[in-house]
Short mmCIF file of C-alpha atoms and ligand atoms in Angstrom, two decimals:
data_model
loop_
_atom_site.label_atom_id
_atom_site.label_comp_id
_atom_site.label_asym_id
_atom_site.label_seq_id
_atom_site.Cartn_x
_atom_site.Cartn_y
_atom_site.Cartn_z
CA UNK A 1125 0.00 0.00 0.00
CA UNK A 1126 1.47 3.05 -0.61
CA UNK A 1127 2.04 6.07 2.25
CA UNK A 1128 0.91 8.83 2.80
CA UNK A 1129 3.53 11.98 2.00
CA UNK A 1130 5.94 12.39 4.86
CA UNK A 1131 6.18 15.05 7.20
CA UNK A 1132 8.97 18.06 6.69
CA UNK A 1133 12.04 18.07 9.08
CA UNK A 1134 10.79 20.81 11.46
CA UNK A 1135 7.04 19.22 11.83
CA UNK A 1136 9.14 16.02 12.74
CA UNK A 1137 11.45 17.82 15.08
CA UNK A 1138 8.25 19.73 16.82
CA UNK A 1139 6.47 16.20 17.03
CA UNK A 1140 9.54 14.59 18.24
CA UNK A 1141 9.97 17.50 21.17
CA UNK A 1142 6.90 17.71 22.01
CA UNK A 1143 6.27 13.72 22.31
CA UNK A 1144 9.83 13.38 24.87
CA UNK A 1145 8.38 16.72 26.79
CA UNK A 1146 5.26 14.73 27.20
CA UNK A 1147 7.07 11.62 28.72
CA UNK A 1148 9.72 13.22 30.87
CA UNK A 1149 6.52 15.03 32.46
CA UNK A 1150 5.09 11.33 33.39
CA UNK A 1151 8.76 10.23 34.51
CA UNK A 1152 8.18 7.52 31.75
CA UNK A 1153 11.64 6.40 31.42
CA UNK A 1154 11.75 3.93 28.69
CA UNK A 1155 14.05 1.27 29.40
CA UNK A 1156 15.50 -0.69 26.03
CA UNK A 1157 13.69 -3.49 26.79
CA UNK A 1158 10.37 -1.72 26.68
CA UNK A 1159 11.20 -0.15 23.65
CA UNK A 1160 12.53 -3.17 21.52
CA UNK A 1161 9.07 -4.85 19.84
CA UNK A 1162 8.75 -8.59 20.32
CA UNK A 1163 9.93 -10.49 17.54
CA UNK A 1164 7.60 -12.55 14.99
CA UNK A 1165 8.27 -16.14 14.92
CA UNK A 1166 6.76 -16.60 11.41
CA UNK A 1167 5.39 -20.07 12.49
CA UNK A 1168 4.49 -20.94 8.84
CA UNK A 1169 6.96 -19.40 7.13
CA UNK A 1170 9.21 -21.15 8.78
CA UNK A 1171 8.26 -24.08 7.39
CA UNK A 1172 8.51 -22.43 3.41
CA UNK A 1173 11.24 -22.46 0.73
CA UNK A 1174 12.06 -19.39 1.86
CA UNK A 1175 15.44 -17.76 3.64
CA UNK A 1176 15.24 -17.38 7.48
CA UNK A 1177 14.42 -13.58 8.58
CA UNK A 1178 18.18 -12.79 9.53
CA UNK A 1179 20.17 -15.24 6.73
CA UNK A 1180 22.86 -13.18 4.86
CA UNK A 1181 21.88 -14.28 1.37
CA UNK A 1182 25.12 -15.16 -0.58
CA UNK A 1183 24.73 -17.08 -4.03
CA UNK A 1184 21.63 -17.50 -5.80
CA UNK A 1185 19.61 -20.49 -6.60
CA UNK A 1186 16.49 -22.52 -5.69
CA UNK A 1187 15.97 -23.75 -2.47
CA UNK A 1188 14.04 -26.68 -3.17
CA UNK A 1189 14.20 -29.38 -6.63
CA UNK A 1190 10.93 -29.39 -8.34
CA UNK A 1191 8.76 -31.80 -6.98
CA UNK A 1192 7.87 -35.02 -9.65
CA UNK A 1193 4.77 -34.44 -10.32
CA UNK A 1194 3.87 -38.03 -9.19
CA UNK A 1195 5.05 -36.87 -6.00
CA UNK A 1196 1.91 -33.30 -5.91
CA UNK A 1197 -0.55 -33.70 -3.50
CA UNK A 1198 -3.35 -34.54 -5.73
CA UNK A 1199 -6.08 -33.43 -3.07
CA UNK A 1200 -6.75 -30.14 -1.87
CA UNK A 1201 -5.95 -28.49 1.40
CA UNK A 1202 -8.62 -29.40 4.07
CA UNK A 1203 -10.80 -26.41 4.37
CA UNK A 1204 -12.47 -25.46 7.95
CA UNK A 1205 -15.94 -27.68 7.12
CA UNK A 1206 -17.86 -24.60 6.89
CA UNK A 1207 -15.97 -23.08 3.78
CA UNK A 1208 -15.18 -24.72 0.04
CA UNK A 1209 -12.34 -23.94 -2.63
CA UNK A 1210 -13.78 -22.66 -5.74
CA UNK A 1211 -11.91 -20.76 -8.57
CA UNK A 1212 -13.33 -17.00 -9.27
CA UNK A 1213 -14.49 -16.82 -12.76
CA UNK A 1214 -14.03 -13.50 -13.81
CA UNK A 1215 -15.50 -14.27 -17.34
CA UNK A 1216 -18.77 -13.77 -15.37
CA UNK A 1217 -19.73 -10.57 -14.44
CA UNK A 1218 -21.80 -11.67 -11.12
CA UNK A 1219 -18.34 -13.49 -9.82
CA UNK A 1220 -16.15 -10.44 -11.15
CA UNK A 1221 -18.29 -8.39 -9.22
CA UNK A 1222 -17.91 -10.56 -6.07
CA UNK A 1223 -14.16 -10.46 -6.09
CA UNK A 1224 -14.35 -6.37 -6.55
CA UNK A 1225 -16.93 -6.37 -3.27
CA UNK A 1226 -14.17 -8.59 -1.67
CA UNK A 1227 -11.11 -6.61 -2.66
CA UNK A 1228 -13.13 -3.29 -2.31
CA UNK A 1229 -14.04 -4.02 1.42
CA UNK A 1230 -11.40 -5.92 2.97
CA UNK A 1231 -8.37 -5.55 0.99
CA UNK A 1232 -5.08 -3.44 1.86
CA UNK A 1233 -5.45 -0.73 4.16
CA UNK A 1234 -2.31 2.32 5.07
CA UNK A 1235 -1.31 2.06 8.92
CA UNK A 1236 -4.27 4.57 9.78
CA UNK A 1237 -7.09 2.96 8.26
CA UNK A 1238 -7.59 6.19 6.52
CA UNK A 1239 -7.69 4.26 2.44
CA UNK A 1240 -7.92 1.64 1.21
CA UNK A 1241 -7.37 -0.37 -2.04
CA UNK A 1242 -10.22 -0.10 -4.32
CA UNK A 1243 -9.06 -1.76 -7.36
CA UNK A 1244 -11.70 -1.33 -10.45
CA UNK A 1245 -13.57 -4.09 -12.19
CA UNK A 1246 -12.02 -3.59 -15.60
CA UNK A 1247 -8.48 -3.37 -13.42
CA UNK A 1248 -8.79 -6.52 -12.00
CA UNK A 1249 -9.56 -8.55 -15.41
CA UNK A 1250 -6.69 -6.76 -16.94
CA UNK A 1251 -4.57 -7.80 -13.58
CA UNK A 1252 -5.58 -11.38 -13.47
CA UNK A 1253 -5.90 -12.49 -17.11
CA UNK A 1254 -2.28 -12.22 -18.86
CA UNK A 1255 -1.40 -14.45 -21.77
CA UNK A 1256 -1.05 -18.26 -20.02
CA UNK A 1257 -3.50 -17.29 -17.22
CA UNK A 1258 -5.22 -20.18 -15.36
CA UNK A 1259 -8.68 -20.59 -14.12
CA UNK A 1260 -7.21 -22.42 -11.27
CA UNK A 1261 -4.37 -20.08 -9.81
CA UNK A 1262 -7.94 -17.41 -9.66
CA UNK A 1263 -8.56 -19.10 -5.74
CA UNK A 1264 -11.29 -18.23 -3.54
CA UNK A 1265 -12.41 -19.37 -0.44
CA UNK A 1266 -16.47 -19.51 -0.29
CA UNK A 1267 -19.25 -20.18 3.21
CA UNK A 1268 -20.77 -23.28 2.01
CA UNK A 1269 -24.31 -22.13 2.91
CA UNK A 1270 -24.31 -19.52 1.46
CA UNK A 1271 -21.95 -18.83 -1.10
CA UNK A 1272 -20.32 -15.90 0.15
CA UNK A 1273 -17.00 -14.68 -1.49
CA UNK A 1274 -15.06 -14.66 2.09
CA UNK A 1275 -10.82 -15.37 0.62
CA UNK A 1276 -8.99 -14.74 -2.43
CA UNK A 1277 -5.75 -15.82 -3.78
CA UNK A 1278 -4.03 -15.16 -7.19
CA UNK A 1279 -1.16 -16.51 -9.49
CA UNK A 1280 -0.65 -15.09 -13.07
CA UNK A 1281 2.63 -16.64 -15.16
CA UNK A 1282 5.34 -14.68 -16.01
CA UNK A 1283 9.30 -14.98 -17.11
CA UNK A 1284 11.92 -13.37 -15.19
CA UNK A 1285 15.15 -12.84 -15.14
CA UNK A 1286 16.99 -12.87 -12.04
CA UNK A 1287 20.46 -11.78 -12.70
CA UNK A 1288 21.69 -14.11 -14.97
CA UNK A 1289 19.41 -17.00 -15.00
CA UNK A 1290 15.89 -16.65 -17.00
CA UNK A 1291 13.33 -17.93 -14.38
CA UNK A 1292 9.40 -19.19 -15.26
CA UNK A 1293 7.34 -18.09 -12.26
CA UNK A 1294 4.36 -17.06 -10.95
CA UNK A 1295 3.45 -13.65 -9.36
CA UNK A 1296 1.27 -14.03 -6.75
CA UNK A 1297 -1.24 -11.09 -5.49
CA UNK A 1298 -4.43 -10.03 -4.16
CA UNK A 1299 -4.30 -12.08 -1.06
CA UNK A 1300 -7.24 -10.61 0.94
CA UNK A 1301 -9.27 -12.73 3.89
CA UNK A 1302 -12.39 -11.06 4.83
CA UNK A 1303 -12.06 -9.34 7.85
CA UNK A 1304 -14.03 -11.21 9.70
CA UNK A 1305 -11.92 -14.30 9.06
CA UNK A 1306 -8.81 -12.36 10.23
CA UNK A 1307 -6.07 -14.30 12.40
CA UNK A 1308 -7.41 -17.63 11.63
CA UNK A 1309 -4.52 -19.01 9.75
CA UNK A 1310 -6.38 -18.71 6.83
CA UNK A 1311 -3.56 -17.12 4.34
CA UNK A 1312 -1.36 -20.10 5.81
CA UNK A 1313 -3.67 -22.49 3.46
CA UNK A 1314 -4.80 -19.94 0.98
CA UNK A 1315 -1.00 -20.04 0.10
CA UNK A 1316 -0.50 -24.14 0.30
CA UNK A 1317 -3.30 -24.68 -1.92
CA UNK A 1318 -2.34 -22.40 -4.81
CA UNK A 1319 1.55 -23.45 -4.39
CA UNK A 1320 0.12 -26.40 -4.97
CA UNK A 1321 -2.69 -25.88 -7.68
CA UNK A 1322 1.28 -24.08 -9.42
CA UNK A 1323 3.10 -26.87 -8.61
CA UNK A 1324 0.70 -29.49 -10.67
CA UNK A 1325 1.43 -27.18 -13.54
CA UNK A 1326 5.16 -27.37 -13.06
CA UNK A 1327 5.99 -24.11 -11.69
CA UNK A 1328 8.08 -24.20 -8.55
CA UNK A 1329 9.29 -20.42 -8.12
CA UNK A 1330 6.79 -17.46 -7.14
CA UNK A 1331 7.50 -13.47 -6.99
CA UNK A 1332 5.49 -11.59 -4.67
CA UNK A 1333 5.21 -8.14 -2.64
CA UNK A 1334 3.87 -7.07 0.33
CA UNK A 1335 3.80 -3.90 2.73
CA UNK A 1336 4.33 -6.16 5.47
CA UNK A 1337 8.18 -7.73 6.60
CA UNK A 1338 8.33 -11.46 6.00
CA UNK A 1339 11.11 -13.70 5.53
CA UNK A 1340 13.17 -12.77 4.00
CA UNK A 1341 12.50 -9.60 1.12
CA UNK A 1342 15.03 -9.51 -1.88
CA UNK A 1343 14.48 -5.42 -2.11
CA UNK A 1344 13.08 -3.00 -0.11
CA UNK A 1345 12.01 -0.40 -1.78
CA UNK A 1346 10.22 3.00 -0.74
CA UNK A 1347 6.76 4.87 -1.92
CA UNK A 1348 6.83 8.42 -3.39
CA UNK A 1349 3.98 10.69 -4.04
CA UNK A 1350 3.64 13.57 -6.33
CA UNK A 1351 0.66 15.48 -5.93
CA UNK A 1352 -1.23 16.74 -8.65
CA UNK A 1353 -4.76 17.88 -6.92
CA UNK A 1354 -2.72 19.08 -3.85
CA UNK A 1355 -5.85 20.71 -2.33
CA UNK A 1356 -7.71 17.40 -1.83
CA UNK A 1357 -5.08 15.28 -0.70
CA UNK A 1358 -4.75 17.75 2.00
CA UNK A 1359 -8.58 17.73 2.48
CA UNK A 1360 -8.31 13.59 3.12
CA UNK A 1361 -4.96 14.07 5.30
CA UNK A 1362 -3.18 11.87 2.06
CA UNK A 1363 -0.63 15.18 2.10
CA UNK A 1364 -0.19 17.83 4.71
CA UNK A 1365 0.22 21.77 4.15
CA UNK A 1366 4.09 22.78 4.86
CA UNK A 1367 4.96 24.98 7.69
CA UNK A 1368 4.80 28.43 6.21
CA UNK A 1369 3.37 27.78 2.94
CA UNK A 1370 -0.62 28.84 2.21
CA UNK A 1371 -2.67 26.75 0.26
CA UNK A 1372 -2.73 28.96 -2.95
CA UNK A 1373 1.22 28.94 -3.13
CA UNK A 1374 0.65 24.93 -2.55
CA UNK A 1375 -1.22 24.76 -5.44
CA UNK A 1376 1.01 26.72 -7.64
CA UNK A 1377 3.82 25.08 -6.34
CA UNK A 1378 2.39 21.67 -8.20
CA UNK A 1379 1.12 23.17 -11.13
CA UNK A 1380 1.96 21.56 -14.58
CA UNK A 1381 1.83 22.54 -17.88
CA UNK A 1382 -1.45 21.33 -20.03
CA UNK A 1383 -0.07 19.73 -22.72
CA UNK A 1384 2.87 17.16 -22.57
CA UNK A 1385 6.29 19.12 -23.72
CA UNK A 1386 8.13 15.93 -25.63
CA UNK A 1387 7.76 16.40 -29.54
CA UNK A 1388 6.14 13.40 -30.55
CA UNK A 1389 4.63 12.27 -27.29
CA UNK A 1390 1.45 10.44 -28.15
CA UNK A 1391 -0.77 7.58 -26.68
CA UNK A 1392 0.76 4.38 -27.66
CA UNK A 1393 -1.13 2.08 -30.43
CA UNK A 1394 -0.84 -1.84 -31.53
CA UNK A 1395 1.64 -0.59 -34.13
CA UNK A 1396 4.20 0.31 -31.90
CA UNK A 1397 4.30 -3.25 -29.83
CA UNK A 1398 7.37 -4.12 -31.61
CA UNK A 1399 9.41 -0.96 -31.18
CA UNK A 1400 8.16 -0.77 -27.42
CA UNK A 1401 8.64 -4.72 -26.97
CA UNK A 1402 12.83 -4.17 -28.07
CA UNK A 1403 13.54 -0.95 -26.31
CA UNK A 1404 11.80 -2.14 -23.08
CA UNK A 1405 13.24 -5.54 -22.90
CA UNK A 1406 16.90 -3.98 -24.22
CA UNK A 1407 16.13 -1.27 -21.38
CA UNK A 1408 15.26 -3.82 -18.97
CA UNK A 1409 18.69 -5.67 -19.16
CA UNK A 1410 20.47 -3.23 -16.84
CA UNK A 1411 18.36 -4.40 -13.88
CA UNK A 1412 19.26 -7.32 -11.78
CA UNK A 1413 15.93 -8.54 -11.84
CA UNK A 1414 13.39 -7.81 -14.53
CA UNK A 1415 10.87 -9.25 -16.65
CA UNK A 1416 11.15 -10.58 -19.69
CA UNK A 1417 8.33 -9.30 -22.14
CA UNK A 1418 7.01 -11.16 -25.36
CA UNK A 1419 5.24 -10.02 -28.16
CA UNK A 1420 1.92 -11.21 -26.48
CA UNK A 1421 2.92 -9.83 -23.33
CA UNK A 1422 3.23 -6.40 -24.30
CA UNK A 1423 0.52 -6.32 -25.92
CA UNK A 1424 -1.54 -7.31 -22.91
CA UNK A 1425 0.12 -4.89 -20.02
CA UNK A 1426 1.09 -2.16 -22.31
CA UNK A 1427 -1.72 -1.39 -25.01
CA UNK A 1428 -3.72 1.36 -23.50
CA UNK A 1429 -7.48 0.16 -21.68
CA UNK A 1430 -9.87 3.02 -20.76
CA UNK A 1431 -9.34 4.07 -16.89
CA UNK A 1432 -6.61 1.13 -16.40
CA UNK A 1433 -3.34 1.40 -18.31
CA UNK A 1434 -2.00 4.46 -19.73
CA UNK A 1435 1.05 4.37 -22.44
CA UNK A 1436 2.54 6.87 -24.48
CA UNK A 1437 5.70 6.59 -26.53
CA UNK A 1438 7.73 8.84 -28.52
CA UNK A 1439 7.76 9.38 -32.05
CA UNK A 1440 10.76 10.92 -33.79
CA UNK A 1441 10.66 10.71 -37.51
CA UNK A 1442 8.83 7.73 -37.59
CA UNK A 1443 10.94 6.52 -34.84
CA UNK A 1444 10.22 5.25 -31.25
CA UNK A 1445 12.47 6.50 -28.73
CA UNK A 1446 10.96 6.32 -25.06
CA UNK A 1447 7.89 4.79 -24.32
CA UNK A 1448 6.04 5.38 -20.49
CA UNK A 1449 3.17 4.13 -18.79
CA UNK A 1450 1.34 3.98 -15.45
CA UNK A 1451 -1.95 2.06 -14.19
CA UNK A 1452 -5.13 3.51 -12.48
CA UNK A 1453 -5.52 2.36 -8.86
CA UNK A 1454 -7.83 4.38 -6.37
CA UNK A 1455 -7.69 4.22 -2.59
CA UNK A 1456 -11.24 4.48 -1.05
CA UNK A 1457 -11.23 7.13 1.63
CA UNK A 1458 -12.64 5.64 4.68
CA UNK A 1459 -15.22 8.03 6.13
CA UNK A 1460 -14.70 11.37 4.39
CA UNK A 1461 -17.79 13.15 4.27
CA UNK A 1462 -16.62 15.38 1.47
CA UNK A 1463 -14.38 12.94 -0.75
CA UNK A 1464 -14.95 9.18 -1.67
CA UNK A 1465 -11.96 8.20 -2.94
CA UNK A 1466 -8.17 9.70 -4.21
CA UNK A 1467 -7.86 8.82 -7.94
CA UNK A 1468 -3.89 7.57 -7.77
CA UNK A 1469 -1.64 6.98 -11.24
CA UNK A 1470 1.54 4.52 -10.31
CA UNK A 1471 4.36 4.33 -12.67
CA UNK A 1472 4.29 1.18 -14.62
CA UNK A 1473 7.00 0.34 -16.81
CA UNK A 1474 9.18 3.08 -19.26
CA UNK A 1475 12.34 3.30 -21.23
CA UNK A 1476 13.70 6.51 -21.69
CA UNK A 1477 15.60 7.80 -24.79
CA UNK A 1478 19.32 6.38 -24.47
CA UNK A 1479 18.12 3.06 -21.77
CA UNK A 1480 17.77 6.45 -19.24
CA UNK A 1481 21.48 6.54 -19.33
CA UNK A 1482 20.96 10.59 -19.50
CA UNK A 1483 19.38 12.21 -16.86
CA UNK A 1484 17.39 14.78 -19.23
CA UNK A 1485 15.39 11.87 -20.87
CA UNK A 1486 14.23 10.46 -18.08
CA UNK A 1487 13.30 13.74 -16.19
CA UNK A 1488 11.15 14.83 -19.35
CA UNK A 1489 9.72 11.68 -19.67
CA UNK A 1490 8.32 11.38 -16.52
CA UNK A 1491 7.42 15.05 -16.13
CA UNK A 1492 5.16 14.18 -19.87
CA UNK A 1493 3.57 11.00 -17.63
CA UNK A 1494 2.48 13.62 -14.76
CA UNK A 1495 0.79 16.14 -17.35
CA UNK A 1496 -1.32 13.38 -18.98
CA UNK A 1497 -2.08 12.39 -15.61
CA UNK A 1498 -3.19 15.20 -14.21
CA UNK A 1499 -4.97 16.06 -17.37
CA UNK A 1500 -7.15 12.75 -17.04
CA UNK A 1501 -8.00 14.21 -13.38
CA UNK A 1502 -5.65 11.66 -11.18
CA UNK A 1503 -4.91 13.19 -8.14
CA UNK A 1504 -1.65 11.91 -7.24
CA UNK A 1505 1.08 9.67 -9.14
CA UNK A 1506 2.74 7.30 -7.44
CA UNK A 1507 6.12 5.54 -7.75
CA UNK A 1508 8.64 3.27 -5.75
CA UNK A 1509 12.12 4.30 -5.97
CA UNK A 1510 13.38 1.30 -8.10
CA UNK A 1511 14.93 1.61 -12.10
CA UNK A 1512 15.80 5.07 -12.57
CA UNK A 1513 13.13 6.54 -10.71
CA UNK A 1514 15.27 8.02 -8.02
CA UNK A 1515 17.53 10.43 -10.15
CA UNK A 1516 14.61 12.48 -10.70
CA UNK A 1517 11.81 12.03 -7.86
CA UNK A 1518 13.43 15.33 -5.57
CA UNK A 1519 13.41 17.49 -9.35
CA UNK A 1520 9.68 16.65 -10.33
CA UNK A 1521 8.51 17.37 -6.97
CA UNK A 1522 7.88 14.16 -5.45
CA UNK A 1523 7.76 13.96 -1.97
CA UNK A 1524 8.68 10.68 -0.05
CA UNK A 1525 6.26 8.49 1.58
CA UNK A 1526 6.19 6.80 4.70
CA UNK A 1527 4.90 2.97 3.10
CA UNK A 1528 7.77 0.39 1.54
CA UNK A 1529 7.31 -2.00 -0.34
CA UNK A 1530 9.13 -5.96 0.17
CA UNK A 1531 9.71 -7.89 -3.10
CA UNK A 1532 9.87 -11.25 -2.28
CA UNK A 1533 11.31 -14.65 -3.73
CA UNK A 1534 9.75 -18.16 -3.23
CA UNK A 1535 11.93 -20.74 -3.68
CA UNK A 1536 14.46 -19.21 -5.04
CA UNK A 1537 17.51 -17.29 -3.28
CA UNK A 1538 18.79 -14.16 -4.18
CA UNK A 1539 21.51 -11.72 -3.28
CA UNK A 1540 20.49 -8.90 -2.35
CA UNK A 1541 19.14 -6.12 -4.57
CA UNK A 1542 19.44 -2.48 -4.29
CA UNK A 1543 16.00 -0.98 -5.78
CA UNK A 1544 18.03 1.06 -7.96
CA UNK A 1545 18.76 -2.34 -9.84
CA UNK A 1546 15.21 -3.36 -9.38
CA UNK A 1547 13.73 -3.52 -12.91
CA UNK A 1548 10.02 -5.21 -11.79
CA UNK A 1549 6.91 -3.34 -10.90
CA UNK A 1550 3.91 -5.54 -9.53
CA UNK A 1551 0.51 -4.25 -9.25
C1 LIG B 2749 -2.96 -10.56 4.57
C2 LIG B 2749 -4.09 -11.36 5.17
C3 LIG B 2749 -4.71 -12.26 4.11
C4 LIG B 2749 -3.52 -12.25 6.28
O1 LIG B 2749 -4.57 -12.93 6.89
P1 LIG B 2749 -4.74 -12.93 8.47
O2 LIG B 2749 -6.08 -13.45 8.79
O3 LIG B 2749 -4.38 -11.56 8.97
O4 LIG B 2749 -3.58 -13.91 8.99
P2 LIG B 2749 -3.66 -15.51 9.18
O5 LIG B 2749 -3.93 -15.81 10.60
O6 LIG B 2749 -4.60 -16.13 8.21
O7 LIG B 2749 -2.17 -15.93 8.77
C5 LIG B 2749 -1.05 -15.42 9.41
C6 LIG B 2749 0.17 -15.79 8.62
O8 LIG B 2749 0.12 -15.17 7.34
C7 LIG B 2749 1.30 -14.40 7.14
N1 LIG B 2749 0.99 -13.22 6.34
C8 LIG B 2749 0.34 -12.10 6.72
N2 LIG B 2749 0.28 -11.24 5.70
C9 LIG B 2749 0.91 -11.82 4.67
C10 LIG B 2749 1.19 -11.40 3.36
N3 LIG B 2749 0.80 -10.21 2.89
N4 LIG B 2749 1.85 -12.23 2.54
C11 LIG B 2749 2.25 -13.44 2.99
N5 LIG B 2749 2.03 -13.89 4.24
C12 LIG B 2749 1.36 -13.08 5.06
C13 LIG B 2749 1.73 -14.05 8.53
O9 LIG B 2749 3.09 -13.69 8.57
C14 LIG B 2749 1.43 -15.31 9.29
O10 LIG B 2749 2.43 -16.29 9.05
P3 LIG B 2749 3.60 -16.54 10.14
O11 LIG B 2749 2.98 -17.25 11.28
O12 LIG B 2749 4.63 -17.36 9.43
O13 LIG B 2749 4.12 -15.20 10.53
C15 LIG B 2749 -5.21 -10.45 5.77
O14 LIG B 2749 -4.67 -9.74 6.87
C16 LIG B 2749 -5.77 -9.46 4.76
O15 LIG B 2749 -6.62 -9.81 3.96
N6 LIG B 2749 -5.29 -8.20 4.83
C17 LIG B 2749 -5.71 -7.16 3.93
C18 LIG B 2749 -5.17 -7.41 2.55
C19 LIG B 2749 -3.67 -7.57 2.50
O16 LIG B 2749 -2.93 -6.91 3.22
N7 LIG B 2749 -3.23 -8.48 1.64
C20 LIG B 2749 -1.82 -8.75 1.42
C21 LIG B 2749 -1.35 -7.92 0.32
S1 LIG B 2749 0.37 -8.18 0.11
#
């Protein structure tokens, strides 16, 4: 989930003095042991292909051989008796709608409870349906009498390279247990059974994220926000005002131009899937771990859908020289009376003239991304600092925020990975 912007140095520094005034006036002295939080002892993780919390990671590799498949549970994980396995079909519309109720009501929330998730409809088919998708890895959980939606799991296949070996895998997402289920040790068997439902189709590595710290993440990496509508993230407490600045000189502060300033910058079409499919994967490369796109695949993630994917590329003289793009995900805002929800763009995937080897291309890329964006009324765009992002968040006026984001192996060790050489962006 992404944060919310971070507060300036002096707000901290007030907070901070104010807060140890506060507890020196109750005698509160902490002691270290108060302070330190009790460890997790990740009772089923523990028991998964995965390296322990505090391992020093030093070669890569799987962890486990692929199972035979004569050797693959054939039978499903035991359910509690009151709940059934079912896959979602998202081909209907009543069971599409059911995972969106799911997702929309129970899925991730920031550390406040003050948004949440609210993935779309049309998102969520584009999300879950890549080329190679499988009706089985779409795994919910239902109440037997009465066919409630009450869990959800996802895989979707995908190729990646993790430094120099090409790896087959699975990205897993949209874990969600209703929260009324919570603390069950339902995930626990959410996870077994589609591990297993990927296993049978002989896939035995899995890439996933998650706001929360699990063993053991590959990359950290770190939320930014640039406001666009700075007036209404302020009004939802997404963005604060800064000490000594009014709201009018806010607002002009973030002000963009109309119209994108790149000659040639235009909404990508199907004729440019070749151009974009060679510069992206040749861009790609630098990264220690990145996707590998085919023709198919590009086509899929990157070919512009109506209030889901966004991509532009660059035309000089009948040439393609940077191509951008970034997804549509709103955050509900829990119990606003004035606004419903914070229309967010995250970056997606780009290649910037010269594989963003020149600082210029990639600033004026992404500055092109937040016009269109703000032209098609987002409020805020989103990024994590991984590829190049982080030469130019401070110089387009993105402010850090305070949610990161672990990427995450299964079965499979990897050194470590700064996000700089992070070339992978999950949705
Ligand atoms: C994440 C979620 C499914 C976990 O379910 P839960 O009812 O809280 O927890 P359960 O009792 O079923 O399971 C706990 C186990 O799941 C693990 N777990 C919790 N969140 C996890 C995550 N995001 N990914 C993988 N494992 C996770 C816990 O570490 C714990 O395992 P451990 O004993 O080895 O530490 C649930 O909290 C939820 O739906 N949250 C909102 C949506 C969300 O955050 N989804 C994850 C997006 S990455």
């Amino acid at each position: 989930m992404s944060g919310k912007d971070n507060m300036t140095e002096e707000q901290k520094k007030a907070l901070k003095q104010s807060l140890q005034a506060f507890i020196n006036q109750l005698s509160l002295q902490q002691t270290t042991a108060e302070a330190e939080p009790e460890k997790p002892e990740f009772k089923f993780w523990k028991t998964q292909p995965v390296p322990a919390i505090d391992e020093e990671v030093k070669e890569d590799g799987p962890i486990e051989a692929d199972t035979p498949y004569d050797q693959i549970q054939k039978e499903e994980y035991a359910l509690p008796a009151s709940f059934t396995w079912c896959n979602v079909n998202i081909d209907e519309e009543k069971e599409l709608n059911e995972l969106y109720t799911l997702l929309t009501e129970n899925y991730v929330e920031d550390d406040d409870a003050l948004f949440r998730f609210d993935y779309s409809s049309d998102f969520l088919k584009w999300a879950l349906q890549p080329p190679g998708w499988k009706p089985q890895w779409l795994l919910g959980v239902r109440v037997k009498s009465n066919n409630k939606l009450v869990a959800f799991i996802s895989g979707i296949p995908s190729t990646v390279r993790i430094h120099e070996h090409e790896q087959k895998l699975v990205e897993i997402n949209f874990l969600c247990v209703h929260k009324k289920l919570r603390t069950k040790r339902l995930a626990p068997v959410l996870i077994k059974e589609v591990t297993r439902r990927i296993h049978l189709e002989g896939i035995f590595q899995a890439l996933y994220t998650a706001g929360v710290h699990l063993p053991k993440p590959i990359s950290v990496c770190r939320y930014y926000h640039r406001s666009l509508n700075p007036k209404k993230l302020i009004e939802v407490q997404f963005s604060h005002l800064r000490r000594n600045k009014t709201m009018a000189q806010t607002i002009k502060y973030f002000r963009l131009p109309e119209k994108p300033l790149l000659p040639g910058f235009r909404e990508m079409k199907e004729e440019d899937i070749d151009a974009v499919q060679e510069l992206l994967n040749n861009y790609l490369n630098k990264f220690e771990v990145a996707p590998i796109f085919s023709r198919d695949d590009i086509q899929h993630w990157l070919i512009p859908r109506k209030d889901v994917i966004f991509s532009y590329v660059v035309e000089k003289d009948g040439k393609i020289t940077d191509f951008i793009s970034f997804y549509n995900l709103s955050s509900s805002v829990i119990g606003n009376p004035k606004h419903k929800d914070i229309k967010a763009a995250y970056l997606f995937y780009y290649c910037p003239e010269g594989n963003g080897s020149k600082y210029s291309a990639n600033r004026a890329l992404i500055n092109d991304a937040l016009i269109v964006a703000k032209s098609e009324g987002f409020d805020v765009f989103n990024c994590l600092n991984l590829m190049d992002n982080d030469d130019v968040l401070d110089d387009l006026k993105f402010g850090k925020g305070d949610g990161l984001l672990n990427y995450y192996l299964y079965n499979y060790k990897c050194v470590d990975v700064k996000p700089k050489k992070l070339g992978v962006v999950l949705l």
